[in-house]
PDB file of N, CA and C in Angstrom:
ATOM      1  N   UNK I   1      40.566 198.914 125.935  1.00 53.00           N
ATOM      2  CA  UNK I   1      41.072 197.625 125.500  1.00 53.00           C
ATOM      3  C   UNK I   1      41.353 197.657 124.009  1.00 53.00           C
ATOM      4  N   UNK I   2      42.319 197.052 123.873  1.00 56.00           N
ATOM      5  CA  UNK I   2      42.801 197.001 121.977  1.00 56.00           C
ATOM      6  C   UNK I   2      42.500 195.612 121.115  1.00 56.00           C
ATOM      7  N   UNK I   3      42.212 195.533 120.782  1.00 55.00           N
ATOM      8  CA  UNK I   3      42.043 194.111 120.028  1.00 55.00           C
ATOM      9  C   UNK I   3      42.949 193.191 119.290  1.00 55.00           C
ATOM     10  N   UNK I   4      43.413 192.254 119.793  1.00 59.00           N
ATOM     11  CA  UNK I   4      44.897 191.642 119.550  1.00 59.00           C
ATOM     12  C   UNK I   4      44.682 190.845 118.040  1.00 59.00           C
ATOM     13  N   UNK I   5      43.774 190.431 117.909  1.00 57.00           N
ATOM     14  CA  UNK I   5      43.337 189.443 116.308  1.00 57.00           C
ATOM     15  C   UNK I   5      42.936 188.566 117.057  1.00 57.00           C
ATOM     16  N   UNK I   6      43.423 188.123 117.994  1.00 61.00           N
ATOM     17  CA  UNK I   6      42.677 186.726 118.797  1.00 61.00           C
ATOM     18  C   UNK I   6      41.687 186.264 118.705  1.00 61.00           C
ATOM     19  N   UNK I   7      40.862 185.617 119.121  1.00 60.00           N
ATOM     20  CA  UNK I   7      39.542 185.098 119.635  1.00 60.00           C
ATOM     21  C   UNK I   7      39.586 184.458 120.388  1.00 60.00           C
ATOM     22  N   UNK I   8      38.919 184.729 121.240  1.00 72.00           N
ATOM     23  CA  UNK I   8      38.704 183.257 122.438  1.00 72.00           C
ATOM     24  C   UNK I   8      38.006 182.339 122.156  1.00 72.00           C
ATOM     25  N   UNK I   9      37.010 182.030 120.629  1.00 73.00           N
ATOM     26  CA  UNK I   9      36.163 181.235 120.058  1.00 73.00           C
ATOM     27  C   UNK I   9      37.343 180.367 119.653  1.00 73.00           C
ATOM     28  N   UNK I  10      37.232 178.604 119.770  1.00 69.00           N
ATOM     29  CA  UNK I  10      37.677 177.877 119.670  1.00 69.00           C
ATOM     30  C   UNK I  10      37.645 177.949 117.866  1.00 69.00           C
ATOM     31  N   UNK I  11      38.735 177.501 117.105  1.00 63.00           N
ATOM     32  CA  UNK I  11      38.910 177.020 115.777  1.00 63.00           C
ATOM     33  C   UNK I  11      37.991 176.284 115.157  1.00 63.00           C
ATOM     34  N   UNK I  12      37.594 176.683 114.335  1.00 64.00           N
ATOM     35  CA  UNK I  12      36.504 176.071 113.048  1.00 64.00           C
ATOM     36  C   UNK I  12      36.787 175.026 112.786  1.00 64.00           C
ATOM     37  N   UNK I  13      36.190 173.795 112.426  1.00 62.00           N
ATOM     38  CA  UNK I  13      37.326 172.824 112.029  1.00 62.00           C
ATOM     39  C   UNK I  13      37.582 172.820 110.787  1.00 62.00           C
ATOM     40  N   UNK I  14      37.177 173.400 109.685  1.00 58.00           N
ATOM     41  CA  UNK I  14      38.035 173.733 108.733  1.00 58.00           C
ATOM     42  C   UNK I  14      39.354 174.665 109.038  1.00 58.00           C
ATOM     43  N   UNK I  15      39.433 174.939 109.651  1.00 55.00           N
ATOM     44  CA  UNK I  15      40.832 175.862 110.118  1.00 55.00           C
ATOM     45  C   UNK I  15      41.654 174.784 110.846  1.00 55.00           C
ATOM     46  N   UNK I  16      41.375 173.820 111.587  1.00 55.00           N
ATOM     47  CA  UNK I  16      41.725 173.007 112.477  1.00 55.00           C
ATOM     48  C   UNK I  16      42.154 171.819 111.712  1.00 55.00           C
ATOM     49  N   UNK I  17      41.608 171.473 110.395  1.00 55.00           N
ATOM     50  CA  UNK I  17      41.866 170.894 109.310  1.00 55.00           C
ATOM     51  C   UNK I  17      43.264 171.597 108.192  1.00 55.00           C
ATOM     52  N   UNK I  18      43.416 171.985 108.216  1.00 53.00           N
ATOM     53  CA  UNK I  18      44.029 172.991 107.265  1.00 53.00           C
ATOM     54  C   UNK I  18      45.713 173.096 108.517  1.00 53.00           C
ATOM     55  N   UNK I  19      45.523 173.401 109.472  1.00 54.00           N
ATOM     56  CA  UNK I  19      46.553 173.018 110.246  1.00 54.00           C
ATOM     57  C   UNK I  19      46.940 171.833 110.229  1.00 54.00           C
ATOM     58  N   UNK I  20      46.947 170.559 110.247  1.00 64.00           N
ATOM     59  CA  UNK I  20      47.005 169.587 110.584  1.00 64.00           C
ATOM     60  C   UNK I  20      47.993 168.470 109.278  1.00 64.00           C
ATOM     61  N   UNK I  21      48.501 167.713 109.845  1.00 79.00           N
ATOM     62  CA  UNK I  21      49.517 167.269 108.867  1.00 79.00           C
ATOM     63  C   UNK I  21      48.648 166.229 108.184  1.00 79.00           C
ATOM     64  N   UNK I  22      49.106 166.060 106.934  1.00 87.00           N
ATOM     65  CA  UNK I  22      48.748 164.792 106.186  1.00 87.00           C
ATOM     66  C   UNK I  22      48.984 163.548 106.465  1.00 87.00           C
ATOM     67  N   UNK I  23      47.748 162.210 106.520  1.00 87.00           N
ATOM     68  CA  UNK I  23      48.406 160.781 107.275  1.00 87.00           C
ATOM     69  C   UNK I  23      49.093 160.328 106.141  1.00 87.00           C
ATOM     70  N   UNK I  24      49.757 159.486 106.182  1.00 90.00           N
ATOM     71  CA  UNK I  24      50.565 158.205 105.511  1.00 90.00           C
ATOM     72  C   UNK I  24      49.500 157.191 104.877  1.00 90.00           C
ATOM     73  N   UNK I  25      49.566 156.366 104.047  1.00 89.00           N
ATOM     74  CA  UNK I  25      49.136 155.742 103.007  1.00 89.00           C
ATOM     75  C   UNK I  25      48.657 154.376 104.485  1.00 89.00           C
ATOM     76  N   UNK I  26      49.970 154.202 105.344  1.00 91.00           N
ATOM     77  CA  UNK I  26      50.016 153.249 106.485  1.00 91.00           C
ATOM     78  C   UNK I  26      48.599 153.469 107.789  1.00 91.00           C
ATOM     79  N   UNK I  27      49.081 155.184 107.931  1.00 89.00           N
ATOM     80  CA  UNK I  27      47.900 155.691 108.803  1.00 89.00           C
ATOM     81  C   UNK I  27      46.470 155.850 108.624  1.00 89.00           C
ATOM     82  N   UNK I  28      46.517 155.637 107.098  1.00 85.00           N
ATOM     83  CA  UNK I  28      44.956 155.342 106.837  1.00 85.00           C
ATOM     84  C   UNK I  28      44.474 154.281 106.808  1.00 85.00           C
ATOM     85  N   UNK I  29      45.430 153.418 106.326  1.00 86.00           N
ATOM     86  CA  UNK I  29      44.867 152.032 106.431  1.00 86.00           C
ATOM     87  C   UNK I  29      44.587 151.849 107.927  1.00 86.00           C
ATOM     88  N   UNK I  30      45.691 152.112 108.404  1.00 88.00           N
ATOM     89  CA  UNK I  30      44.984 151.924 110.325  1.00 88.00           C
ATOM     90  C   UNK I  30      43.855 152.135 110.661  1.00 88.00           C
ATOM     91  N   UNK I  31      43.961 153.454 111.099  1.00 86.00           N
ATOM     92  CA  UNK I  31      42.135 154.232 110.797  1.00 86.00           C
ATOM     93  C   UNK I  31      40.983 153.883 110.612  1.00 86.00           C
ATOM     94  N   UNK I  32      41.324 152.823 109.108  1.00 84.00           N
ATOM     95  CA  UNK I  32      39.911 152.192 107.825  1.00 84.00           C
ATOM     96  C   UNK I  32      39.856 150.945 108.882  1.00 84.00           C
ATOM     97  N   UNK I  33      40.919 150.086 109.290  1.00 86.00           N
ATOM     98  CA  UNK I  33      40.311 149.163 110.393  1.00 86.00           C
ATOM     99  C   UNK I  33      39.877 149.240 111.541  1.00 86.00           C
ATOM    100  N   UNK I  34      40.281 150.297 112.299  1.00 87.00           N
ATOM    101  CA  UNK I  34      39.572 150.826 113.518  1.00 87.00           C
ATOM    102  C   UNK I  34      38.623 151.064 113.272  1.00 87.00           C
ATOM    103  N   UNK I  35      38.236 152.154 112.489  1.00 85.00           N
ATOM    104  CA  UNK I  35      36.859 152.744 112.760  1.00 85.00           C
ATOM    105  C   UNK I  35      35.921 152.176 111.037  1.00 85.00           C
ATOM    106  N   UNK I  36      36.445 151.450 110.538  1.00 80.00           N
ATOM    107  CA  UNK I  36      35.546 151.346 108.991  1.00 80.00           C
ATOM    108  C   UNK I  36      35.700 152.733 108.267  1.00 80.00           C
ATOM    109  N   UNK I  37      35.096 152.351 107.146  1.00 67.00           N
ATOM    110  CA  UNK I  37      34.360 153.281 106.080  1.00 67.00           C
ATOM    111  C   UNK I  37      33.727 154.401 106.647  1.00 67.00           C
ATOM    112  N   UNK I  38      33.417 155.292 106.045  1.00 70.00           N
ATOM    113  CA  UNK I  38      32.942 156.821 106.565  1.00 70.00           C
ATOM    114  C   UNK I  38      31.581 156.260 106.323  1.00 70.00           C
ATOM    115  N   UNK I  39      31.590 156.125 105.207  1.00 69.00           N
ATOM    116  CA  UNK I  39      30.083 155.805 104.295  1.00 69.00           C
ATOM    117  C   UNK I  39      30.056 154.765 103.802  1.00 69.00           C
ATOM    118  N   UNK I  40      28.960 153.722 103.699  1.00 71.00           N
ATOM    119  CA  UNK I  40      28.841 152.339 103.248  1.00 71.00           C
ATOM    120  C   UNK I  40      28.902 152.969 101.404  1.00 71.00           C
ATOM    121  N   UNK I  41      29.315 152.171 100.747  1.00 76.00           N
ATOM    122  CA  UNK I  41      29.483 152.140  99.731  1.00 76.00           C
ATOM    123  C   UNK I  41      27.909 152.041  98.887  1.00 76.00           C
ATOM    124  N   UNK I  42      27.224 151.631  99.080  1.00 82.00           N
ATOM    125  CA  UNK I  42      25.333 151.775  98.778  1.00 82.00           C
ATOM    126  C   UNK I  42      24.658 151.998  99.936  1.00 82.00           C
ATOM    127  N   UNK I  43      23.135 152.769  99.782  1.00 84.00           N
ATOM    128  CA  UNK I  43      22.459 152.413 101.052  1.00 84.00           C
ATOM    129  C   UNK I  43      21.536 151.872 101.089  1.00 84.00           C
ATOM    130  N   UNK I  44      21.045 151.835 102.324  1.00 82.00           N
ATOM    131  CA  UNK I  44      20.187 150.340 102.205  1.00 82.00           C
ATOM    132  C   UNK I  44      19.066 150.238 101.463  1.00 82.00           C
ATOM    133  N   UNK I  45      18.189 150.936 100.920  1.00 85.00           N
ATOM    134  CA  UNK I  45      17.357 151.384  99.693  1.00 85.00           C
ATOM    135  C   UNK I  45      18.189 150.617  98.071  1.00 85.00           C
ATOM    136  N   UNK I  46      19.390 150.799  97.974  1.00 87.00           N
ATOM    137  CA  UNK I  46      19.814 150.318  96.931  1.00 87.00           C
ATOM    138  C   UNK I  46      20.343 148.735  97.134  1.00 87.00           C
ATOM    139  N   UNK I  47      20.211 148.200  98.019  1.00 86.00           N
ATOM    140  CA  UNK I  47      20.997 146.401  98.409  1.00 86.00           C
ATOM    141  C   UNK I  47      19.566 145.881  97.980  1.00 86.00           C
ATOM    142  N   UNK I  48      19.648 144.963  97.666  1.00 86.00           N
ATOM    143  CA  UNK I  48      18.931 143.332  97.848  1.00 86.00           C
ATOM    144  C   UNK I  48      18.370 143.474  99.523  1.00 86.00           C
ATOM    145  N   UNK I  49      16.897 143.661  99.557  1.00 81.00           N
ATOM    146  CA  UNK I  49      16.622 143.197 100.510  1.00 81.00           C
ATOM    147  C   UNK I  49      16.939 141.715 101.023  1.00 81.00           C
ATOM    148  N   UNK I  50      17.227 141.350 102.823  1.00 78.00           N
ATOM    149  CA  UNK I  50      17.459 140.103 103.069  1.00 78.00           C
ATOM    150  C   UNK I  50      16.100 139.875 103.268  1.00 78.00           C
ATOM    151  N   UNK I  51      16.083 138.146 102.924  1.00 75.00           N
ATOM    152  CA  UNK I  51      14.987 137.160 102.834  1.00 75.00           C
ATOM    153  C   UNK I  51      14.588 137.369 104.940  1.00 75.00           C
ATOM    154  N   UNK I  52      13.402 137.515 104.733  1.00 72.00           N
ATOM    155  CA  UNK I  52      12.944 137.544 106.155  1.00 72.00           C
ATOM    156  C   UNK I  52      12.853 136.043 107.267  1.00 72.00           C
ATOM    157  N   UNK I  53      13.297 135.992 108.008  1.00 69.00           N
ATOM    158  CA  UNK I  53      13.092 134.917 108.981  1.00 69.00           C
ATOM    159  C   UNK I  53      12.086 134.449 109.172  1.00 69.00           C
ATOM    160  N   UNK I  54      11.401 134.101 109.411  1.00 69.00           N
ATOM    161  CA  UNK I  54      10.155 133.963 109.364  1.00 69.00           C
ATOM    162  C   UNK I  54       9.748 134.175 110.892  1.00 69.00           C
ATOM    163  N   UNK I  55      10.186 134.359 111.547  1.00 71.00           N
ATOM    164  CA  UNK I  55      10.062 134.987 113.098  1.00 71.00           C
ATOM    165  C   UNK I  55       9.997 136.427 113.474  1.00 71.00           C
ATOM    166  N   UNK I  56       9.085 136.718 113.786  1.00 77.00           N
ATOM    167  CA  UNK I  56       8.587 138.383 114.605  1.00 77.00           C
ATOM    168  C   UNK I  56       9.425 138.521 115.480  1.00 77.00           C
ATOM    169  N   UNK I  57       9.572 139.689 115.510  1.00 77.00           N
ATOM    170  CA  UNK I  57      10.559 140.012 116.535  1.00 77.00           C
ATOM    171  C   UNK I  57      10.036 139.793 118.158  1.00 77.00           C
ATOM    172  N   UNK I  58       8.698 139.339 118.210  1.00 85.00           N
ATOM    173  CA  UNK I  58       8.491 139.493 119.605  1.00 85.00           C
ATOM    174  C   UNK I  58       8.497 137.903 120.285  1.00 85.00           C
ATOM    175  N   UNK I  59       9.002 137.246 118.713  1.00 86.00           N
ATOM    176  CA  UNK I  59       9.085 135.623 118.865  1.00 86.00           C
ATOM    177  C   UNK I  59      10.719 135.897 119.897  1.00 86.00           C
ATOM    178  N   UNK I  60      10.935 136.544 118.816  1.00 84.00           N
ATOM    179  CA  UNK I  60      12.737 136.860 119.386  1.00 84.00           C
ATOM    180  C   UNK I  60      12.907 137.385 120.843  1.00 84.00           C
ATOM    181  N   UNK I  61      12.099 138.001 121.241  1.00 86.00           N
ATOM    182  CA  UNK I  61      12.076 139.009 122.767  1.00 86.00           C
ATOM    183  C   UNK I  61      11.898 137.603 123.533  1.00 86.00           C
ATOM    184  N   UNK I  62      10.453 136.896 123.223  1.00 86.00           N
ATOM    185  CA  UNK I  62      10.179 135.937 124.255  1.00 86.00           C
ATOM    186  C   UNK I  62      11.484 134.798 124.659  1.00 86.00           C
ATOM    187  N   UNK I  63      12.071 134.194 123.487  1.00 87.00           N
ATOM    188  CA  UNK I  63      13.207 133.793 123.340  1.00 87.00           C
ATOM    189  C   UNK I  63      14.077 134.091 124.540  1.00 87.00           C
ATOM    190  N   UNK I  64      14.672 135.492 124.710  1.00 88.00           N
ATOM    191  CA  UNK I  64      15.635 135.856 125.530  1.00 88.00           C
ATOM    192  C   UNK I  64      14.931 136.276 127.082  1.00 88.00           C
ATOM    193  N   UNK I  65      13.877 135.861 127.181  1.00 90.00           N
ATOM    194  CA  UNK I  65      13.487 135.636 128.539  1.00 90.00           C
ATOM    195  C   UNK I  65      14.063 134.446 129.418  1.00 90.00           C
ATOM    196  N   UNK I  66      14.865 135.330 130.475  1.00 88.00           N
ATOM    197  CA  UNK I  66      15.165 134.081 131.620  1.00 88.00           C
ATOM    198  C   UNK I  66      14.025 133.073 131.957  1.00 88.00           C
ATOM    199  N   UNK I  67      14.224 131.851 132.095  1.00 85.00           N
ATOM    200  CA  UNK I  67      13.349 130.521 132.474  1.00 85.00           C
ATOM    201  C   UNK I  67      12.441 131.671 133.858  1.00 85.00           C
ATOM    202  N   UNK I  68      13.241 132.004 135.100  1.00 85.00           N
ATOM    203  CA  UNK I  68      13.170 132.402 136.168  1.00 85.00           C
ATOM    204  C   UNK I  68      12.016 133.366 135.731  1.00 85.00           C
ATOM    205  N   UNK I  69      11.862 133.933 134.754  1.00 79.00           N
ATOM    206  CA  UNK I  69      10.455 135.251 134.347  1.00 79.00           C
ATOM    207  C   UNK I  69       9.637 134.622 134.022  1.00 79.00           C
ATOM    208  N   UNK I  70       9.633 133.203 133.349  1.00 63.00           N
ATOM    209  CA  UNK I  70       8.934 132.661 132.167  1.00 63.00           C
ATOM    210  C   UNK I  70       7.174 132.920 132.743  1.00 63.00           C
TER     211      UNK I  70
END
């Protein structure tokens, strides 16, 4: 057998990247509303914690119990 250069290993995706055409200024904006941001812009360590409810979460569970379980 001779070895053609081939591989039968599927493309890297940096190689798979590097093929691939550049989007439009239009196609990204699309994209950014479909799917959001890659990365939140801070994380949650750096925000303002939110003020707590004053309800446990197991206040919240009982809550969404059907009457019919109660």
């Amino acid at each position: 057998m001779t070895d053609t250069g081939k591989s039968s290993e599927p493309p890297r995706p940096a190689e798979r990247r590097a093929g691939s055409r550049r989007l439009s200024p239009a196609e990204r904006a699309r994209l950014a509303r479909v799917f959001g941001d890659e990365l939140p812009s801070t994380t949650k360590d750096e925000r303002t914690p939110e003020p707590e409810s004053g309800r446990s979460s197991d206040d919240w569970l009982r809550s969404q119990v059907p009457p019919h379980h109660g």
